[in-house]
PDB file of C-alpha atoms in Angstrom:
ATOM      1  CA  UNK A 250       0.000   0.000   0.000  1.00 43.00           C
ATOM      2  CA  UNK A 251       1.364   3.556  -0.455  1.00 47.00           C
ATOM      3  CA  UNK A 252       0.243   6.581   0.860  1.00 55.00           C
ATOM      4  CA  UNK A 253      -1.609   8.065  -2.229  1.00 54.00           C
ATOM      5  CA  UNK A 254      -5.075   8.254  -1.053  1.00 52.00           C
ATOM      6  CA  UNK A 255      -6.245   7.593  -4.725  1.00 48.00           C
ATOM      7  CA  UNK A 256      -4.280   4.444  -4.439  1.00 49.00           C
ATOM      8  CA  UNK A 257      -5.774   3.437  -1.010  1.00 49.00           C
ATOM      9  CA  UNK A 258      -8.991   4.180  -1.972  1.00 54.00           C
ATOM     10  CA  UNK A 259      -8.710   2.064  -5.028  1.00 75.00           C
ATOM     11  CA  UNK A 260      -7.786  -0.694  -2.635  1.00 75.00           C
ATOM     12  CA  UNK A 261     -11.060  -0.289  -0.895  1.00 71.00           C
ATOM     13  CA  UNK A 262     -13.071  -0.342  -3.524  1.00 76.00           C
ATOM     14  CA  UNK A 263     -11.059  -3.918  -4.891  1.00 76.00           C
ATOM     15  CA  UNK A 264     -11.166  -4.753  -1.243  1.00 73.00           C
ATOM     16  CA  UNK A 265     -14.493  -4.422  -1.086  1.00 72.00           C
ATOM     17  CA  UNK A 266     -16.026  -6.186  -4.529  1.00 78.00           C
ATOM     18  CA  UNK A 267     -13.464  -9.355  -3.733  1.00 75.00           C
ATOM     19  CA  UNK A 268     -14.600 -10.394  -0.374  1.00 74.00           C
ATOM     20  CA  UNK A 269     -17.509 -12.307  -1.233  1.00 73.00           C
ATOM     21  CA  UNK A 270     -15.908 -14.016  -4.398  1.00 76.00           C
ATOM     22  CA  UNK A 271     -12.905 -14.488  -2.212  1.00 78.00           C
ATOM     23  CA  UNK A 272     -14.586 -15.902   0.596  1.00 75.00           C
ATOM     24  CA  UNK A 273     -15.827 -18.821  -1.903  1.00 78.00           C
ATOM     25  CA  UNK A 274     -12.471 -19.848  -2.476  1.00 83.00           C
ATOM     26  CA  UNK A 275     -11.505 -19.555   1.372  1.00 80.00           C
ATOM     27  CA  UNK A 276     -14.124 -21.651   1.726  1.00 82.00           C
ATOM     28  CA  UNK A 277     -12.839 -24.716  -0.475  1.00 84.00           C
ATOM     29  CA  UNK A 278      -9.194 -24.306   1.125  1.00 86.00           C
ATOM     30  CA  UNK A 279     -11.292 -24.390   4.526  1.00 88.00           C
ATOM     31  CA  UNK A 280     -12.741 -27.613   3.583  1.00 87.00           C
ATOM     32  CA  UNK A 281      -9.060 -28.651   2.870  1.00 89.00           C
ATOM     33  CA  UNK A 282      -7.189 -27.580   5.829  1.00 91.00           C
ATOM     34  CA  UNK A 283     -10.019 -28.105   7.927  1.00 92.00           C
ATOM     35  CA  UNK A 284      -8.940 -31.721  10.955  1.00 92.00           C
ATOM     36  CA  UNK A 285     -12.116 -31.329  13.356  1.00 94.00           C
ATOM     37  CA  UNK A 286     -13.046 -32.946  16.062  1.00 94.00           C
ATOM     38  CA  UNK A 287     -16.351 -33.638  17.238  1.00 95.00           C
ATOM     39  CA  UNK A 288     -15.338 -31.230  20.182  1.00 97.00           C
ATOM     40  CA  UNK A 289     -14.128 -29.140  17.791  1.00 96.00           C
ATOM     41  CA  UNK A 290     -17.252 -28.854  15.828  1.00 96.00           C
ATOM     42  CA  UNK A 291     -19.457 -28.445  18.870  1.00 97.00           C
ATOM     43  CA  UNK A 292     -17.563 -25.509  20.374  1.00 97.00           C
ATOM     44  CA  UNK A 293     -17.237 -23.848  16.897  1.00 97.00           C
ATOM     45  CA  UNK A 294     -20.570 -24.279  16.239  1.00 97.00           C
ATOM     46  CA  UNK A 295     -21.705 -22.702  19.244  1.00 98.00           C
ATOM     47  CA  UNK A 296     -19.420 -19.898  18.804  1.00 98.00           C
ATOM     48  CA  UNK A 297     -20.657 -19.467  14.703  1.00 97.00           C
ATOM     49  CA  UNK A 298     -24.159 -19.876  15.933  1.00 97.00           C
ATOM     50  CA  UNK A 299     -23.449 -16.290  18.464  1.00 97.00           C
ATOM     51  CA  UNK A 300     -21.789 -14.667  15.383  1.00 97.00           C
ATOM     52  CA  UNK A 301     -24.711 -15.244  13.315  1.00 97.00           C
ATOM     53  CA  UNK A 302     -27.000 -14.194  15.794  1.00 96.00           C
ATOM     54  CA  UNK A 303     -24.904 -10.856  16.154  1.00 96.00           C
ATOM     55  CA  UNK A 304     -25.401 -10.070  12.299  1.00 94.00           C
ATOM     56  CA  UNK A 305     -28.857 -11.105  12.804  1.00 94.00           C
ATOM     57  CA  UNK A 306     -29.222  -8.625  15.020  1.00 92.00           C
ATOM     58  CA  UNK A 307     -27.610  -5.910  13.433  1.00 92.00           C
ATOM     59  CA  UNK A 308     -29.137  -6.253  10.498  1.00 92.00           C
ATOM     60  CA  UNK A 309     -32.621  -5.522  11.923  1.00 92.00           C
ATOM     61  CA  UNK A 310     -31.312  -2.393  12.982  1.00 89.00           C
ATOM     62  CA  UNK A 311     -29.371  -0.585   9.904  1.00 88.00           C
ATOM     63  CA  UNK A 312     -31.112   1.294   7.460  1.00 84.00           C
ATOM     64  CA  UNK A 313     -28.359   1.364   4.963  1.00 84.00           C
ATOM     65  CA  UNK A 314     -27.595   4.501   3.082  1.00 80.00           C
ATOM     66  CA  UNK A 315     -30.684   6.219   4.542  1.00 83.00           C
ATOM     67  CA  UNK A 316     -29.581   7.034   7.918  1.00 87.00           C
ATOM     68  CA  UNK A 317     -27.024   6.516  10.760  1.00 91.00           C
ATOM     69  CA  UNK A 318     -28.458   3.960  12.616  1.00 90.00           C
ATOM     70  CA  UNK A 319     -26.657   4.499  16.591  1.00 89.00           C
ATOM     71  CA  UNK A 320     -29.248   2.168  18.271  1.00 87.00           C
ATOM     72  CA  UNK A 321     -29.435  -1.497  19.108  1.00 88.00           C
ATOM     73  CA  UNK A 322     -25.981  -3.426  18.813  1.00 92.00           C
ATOM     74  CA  UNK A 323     -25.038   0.226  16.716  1.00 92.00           C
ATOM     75  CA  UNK A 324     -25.130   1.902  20.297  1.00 91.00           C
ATOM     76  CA  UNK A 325     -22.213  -0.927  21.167  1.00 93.00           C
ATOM     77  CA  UNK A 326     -20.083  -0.993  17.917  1.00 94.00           C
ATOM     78  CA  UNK A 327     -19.972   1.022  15.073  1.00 94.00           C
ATOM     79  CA  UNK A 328     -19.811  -2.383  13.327  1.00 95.00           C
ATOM     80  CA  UNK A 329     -21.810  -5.325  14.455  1.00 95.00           C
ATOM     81  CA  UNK A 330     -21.961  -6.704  11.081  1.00 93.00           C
ATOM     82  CA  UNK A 331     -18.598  -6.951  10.913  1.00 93.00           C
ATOM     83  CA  UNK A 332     -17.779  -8.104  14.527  1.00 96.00           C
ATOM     84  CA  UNK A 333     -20.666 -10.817  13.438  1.00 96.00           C
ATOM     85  CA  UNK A 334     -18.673 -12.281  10.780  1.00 93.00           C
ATOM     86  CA  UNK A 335     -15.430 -12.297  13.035  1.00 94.00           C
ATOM     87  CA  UNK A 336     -16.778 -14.183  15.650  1.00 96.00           C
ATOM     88  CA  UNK A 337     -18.298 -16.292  12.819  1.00 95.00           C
ATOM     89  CA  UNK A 338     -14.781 -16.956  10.974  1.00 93.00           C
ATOM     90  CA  UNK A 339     -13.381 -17.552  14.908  1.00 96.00           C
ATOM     91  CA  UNK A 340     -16.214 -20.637  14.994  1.00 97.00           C
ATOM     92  CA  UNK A 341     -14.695 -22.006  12.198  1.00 94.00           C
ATOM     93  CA  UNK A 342     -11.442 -21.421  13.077  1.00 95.00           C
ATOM     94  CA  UNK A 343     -12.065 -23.384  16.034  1.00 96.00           C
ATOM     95  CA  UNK A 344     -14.347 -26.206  14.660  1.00 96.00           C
ATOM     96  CA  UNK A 345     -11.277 -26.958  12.046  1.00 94.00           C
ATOM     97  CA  UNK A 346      -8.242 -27.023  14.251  1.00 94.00           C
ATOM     98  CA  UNK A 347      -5.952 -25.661  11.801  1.00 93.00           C
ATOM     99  CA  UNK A 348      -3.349 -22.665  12.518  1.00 93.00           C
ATOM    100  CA  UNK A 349      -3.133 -22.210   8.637  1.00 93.00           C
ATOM    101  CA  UNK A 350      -6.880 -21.314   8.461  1.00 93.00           C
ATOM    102  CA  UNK A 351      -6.431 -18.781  11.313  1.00 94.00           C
ATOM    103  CA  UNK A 352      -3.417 -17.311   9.341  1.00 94.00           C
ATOM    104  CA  UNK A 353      -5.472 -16.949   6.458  1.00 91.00           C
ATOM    105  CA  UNK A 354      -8.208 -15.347   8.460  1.00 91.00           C
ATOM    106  CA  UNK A 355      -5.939 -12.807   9.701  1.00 93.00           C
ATOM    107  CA  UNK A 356      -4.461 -12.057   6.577  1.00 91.00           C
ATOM    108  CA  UNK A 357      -7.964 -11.420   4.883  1.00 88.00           C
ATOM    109  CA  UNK A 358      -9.196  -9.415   8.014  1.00 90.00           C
ATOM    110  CA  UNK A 359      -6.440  -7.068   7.497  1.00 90.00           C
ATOM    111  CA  UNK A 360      -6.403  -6.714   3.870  1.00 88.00           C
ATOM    112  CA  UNK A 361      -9.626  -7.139   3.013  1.00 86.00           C
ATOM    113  CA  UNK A 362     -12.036  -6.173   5.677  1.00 87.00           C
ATOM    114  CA  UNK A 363     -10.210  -3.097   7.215  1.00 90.00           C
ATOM    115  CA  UNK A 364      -9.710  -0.953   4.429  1.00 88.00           C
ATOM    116  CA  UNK A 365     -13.589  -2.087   3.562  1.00 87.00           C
ATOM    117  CA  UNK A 366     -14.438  -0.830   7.065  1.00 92.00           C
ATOM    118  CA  UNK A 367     -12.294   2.270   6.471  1.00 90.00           C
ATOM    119  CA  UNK A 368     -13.908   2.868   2.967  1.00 88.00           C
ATOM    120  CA  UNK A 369     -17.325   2.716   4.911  1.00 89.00           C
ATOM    121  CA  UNK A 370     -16.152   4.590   7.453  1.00 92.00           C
ATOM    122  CA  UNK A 371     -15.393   7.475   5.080  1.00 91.00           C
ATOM    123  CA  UNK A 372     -18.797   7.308   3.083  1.00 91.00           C
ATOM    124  CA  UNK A 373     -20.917   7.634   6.326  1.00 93.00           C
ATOM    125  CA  UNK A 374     -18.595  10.769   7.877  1.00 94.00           C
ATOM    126  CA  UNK A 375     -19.345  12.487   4.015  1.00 93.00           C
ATOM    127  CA  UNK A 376     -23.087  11.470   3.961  1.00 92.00           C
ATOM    128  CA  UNK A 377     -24.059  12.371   7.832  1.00 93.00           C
ATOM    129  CA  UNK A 378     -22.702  15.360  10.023  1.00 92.00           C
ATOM    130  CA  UNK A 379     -23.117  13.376  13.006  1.00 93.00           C
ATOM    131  CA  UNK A 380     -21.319  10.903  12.089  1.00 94.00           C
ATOM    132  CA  UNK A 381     -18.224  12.219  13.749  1.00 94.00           C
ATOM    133  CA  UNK A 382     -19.431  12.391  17.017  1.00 93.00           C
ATOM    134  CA  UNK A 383     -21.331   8.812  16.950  1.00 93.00           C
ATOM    135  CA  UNK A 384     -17.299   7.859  16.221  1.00 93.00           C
ATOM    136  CA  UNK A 385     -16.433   9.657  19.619  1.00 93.00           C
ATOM    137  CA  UNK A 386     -19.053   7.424  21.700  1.00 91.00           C
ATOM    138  CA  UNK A 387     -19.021   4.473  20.052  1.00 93.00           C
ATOM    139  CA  UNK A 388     -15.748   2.032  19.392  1.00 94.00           C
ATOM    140  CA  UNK A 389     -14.748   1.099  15.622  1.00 93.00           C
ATOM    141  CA  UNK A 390     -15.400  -2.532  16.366  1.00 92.00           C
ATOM    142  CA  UNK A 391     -14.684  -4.252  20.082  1.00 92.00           C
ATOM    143  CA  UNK A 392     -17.845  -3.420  21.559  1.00 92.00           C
ATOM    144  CA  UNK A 393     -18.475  -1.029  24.902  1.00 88.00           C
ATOM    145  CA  UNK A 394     -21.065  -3.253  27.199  1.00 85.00           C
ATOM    146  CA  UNK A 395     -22.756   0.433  28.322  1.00 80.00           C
ATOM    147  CA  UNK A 396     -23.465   3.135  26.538  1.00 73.00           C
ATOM    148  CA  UNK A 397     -23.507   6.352  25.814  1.00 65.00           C
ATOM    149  CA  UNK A 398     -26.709   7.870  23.978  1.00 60.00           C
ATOM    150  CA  UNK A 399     -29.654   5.534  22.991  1.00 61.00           C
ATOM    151  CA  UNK A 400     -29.313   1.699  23.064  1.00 59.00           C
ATOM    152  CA  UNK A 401     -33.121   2.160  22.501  1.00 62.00           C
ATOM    153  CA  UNK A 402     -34.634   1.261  18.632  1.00 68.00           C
ATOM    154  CA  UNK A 403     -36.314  -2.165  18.062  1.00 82.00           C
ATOM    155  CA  UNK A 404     -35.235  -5.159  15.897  1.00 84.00           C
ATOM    156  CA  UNK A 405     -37.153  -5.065  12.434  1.00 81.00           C
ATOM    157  CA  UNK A 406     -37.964  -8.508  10.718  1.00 87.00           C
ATOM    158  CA  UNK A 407     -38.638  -6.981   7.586  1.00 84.00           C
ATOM    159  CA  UNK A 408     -35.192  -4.506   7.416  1.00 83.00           C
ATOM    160  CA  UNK A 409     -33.581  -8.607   8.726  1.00 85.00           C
ATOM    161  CA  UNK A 410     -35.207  -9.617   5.629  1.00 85.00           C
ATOM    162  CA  UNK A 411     -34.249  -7.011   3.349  1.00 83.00           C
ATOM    163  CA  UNK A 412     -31.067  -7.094   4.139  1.00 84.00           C
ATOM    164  CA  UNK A 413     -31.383 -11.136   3.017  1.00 89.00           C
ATOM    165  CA  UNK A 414     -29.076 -11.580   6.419  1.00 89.00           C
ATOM    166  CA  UNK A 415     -30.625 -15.438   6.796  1.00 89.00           C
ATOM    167  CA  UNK A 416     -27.968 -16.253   4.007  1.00 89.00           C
ATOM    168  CA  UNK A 417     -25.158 -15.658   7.219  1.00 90.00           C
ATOM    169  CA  UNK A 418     -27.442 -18.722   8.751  1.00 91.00           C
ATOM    170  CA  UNK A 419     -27.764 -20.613   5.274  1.00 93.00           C
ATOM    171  CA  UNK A 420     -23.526 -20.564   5.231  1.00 90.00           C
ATOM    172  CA  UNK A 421     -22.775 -20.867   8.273  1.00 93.00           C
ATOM    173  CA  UNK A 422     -25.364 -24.251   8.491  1.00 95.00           C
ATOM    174  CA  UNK A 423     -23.763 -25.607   4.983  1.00 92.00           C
ATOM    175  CA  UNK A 424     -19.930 -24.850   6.397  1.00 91.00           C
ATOM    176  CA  UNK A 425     -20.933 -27.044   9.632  1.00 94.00           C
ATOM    177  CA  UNK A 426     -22.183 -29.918   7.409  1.00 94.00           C
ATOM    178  CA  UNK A 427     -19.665 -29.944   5.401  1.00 91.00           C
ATOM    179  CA  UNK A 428     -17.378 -30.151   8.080  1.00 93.00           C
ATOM    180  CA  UNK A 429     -19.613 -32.916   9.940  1.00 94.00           C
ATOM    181  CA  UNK A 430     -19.558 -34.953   6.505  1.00 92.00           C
ATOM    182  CA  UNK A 431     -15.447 -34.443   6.496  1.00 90.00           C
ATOM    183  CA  UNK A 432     -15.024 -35.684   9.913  1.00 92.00           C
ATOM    184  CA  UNK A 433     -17.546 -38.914   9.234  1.00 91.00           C
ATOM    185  CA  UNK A 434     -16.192 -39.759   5.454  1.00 88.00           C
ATOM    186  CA  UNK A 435     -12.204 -38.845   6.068  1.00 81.00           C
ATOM    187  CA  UNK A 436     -11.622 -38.319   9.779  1.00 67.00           C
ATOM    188  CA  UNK A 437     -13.507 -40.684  11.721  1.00 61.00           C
TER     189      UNK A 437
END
């Protein structure tokens, strides 16, 4: 990376139209590098199954592009979605017992997700003014268990729908069979 912010933010923008096609082909080397255990599995799962619920919940909250949403799990992090799909990628991590898969997840976090986050970042401090001091009150990502302002707002099944967020469940449900099937057919 240099430090030509036309550069960077040409990185974001790759950053951010790979990480869906490139989480397809994590997910074949996953199935690869992936040695569970049945203990494995069952913690990961567990852990997956909280990450999903976290993006679940977010995304019943965010009103994308139409206004800064700072209530709900947006009143703890200024990313839930994101911290979702970490906790999500940790499940796996954990349910395959490999250190090459948590290399790889770092790598991706860092080159992929952060300047995506960034990128985001920048688009919501140009589209709303008070965007700047939501940034003050509320961490980038580790979330704050009190807060400051309104936690208030309620879930909404139809923005969870919208959003088509039950494909995090979908994945996350395939990944875990897949793995299951793996340790049955070539681990037992």
């Amino acid at each position: 990376m240099t430090d030509n912010p036309t550069e960077r933010l040409d990185w974001k923008r790759i950053a951010r139209r790979i990480r869906v096609p490139l989480g397809f082909v994590f997910a074949a080397l996953y199935f690869f590098l992936a040695h569970p255990t049945w203990m494995s599995i069952s913690v990961g799962a567990v852990l997956a199954a909280f990450g999903v619920w976290v993006r679940a919940i977010a995304s019943g909250h965010v009103k994308k592009n139409e206004e800064l949403t700072t209530t709900g799990p947006y009143a703890h992090t200024r990313n839930p979605l994101y911290l979702g799909s970490i906790i999500i990628a940790a499940g796996f991590a954990l349910a395959a017992l490999s250190y090459w898969i948590v290399l790889l997840l770092i790598v991706m976090f860092v080159a992929i997700y952060v300047p995506v986050i960034r990128g985001e970042e920048q688009f919501l401090a140009s589209r709303f003014a008070e965007f700047a001091d939501y940034c003050d009150r509320v961490p980038r990502l580790i979330p704050r268990l009190t807060t400051k302002g309104n936690a208030g707002g309620g879930f909404s099944r139809a923005l969870y729908l919208q959003h088509r967020e039950y494909n995090a469940s979908i994945g996350a449900a395939l990944m875990l069979a897949a793995l299951i099937v793996k340790k049955l057919l070539w681990n037992p």
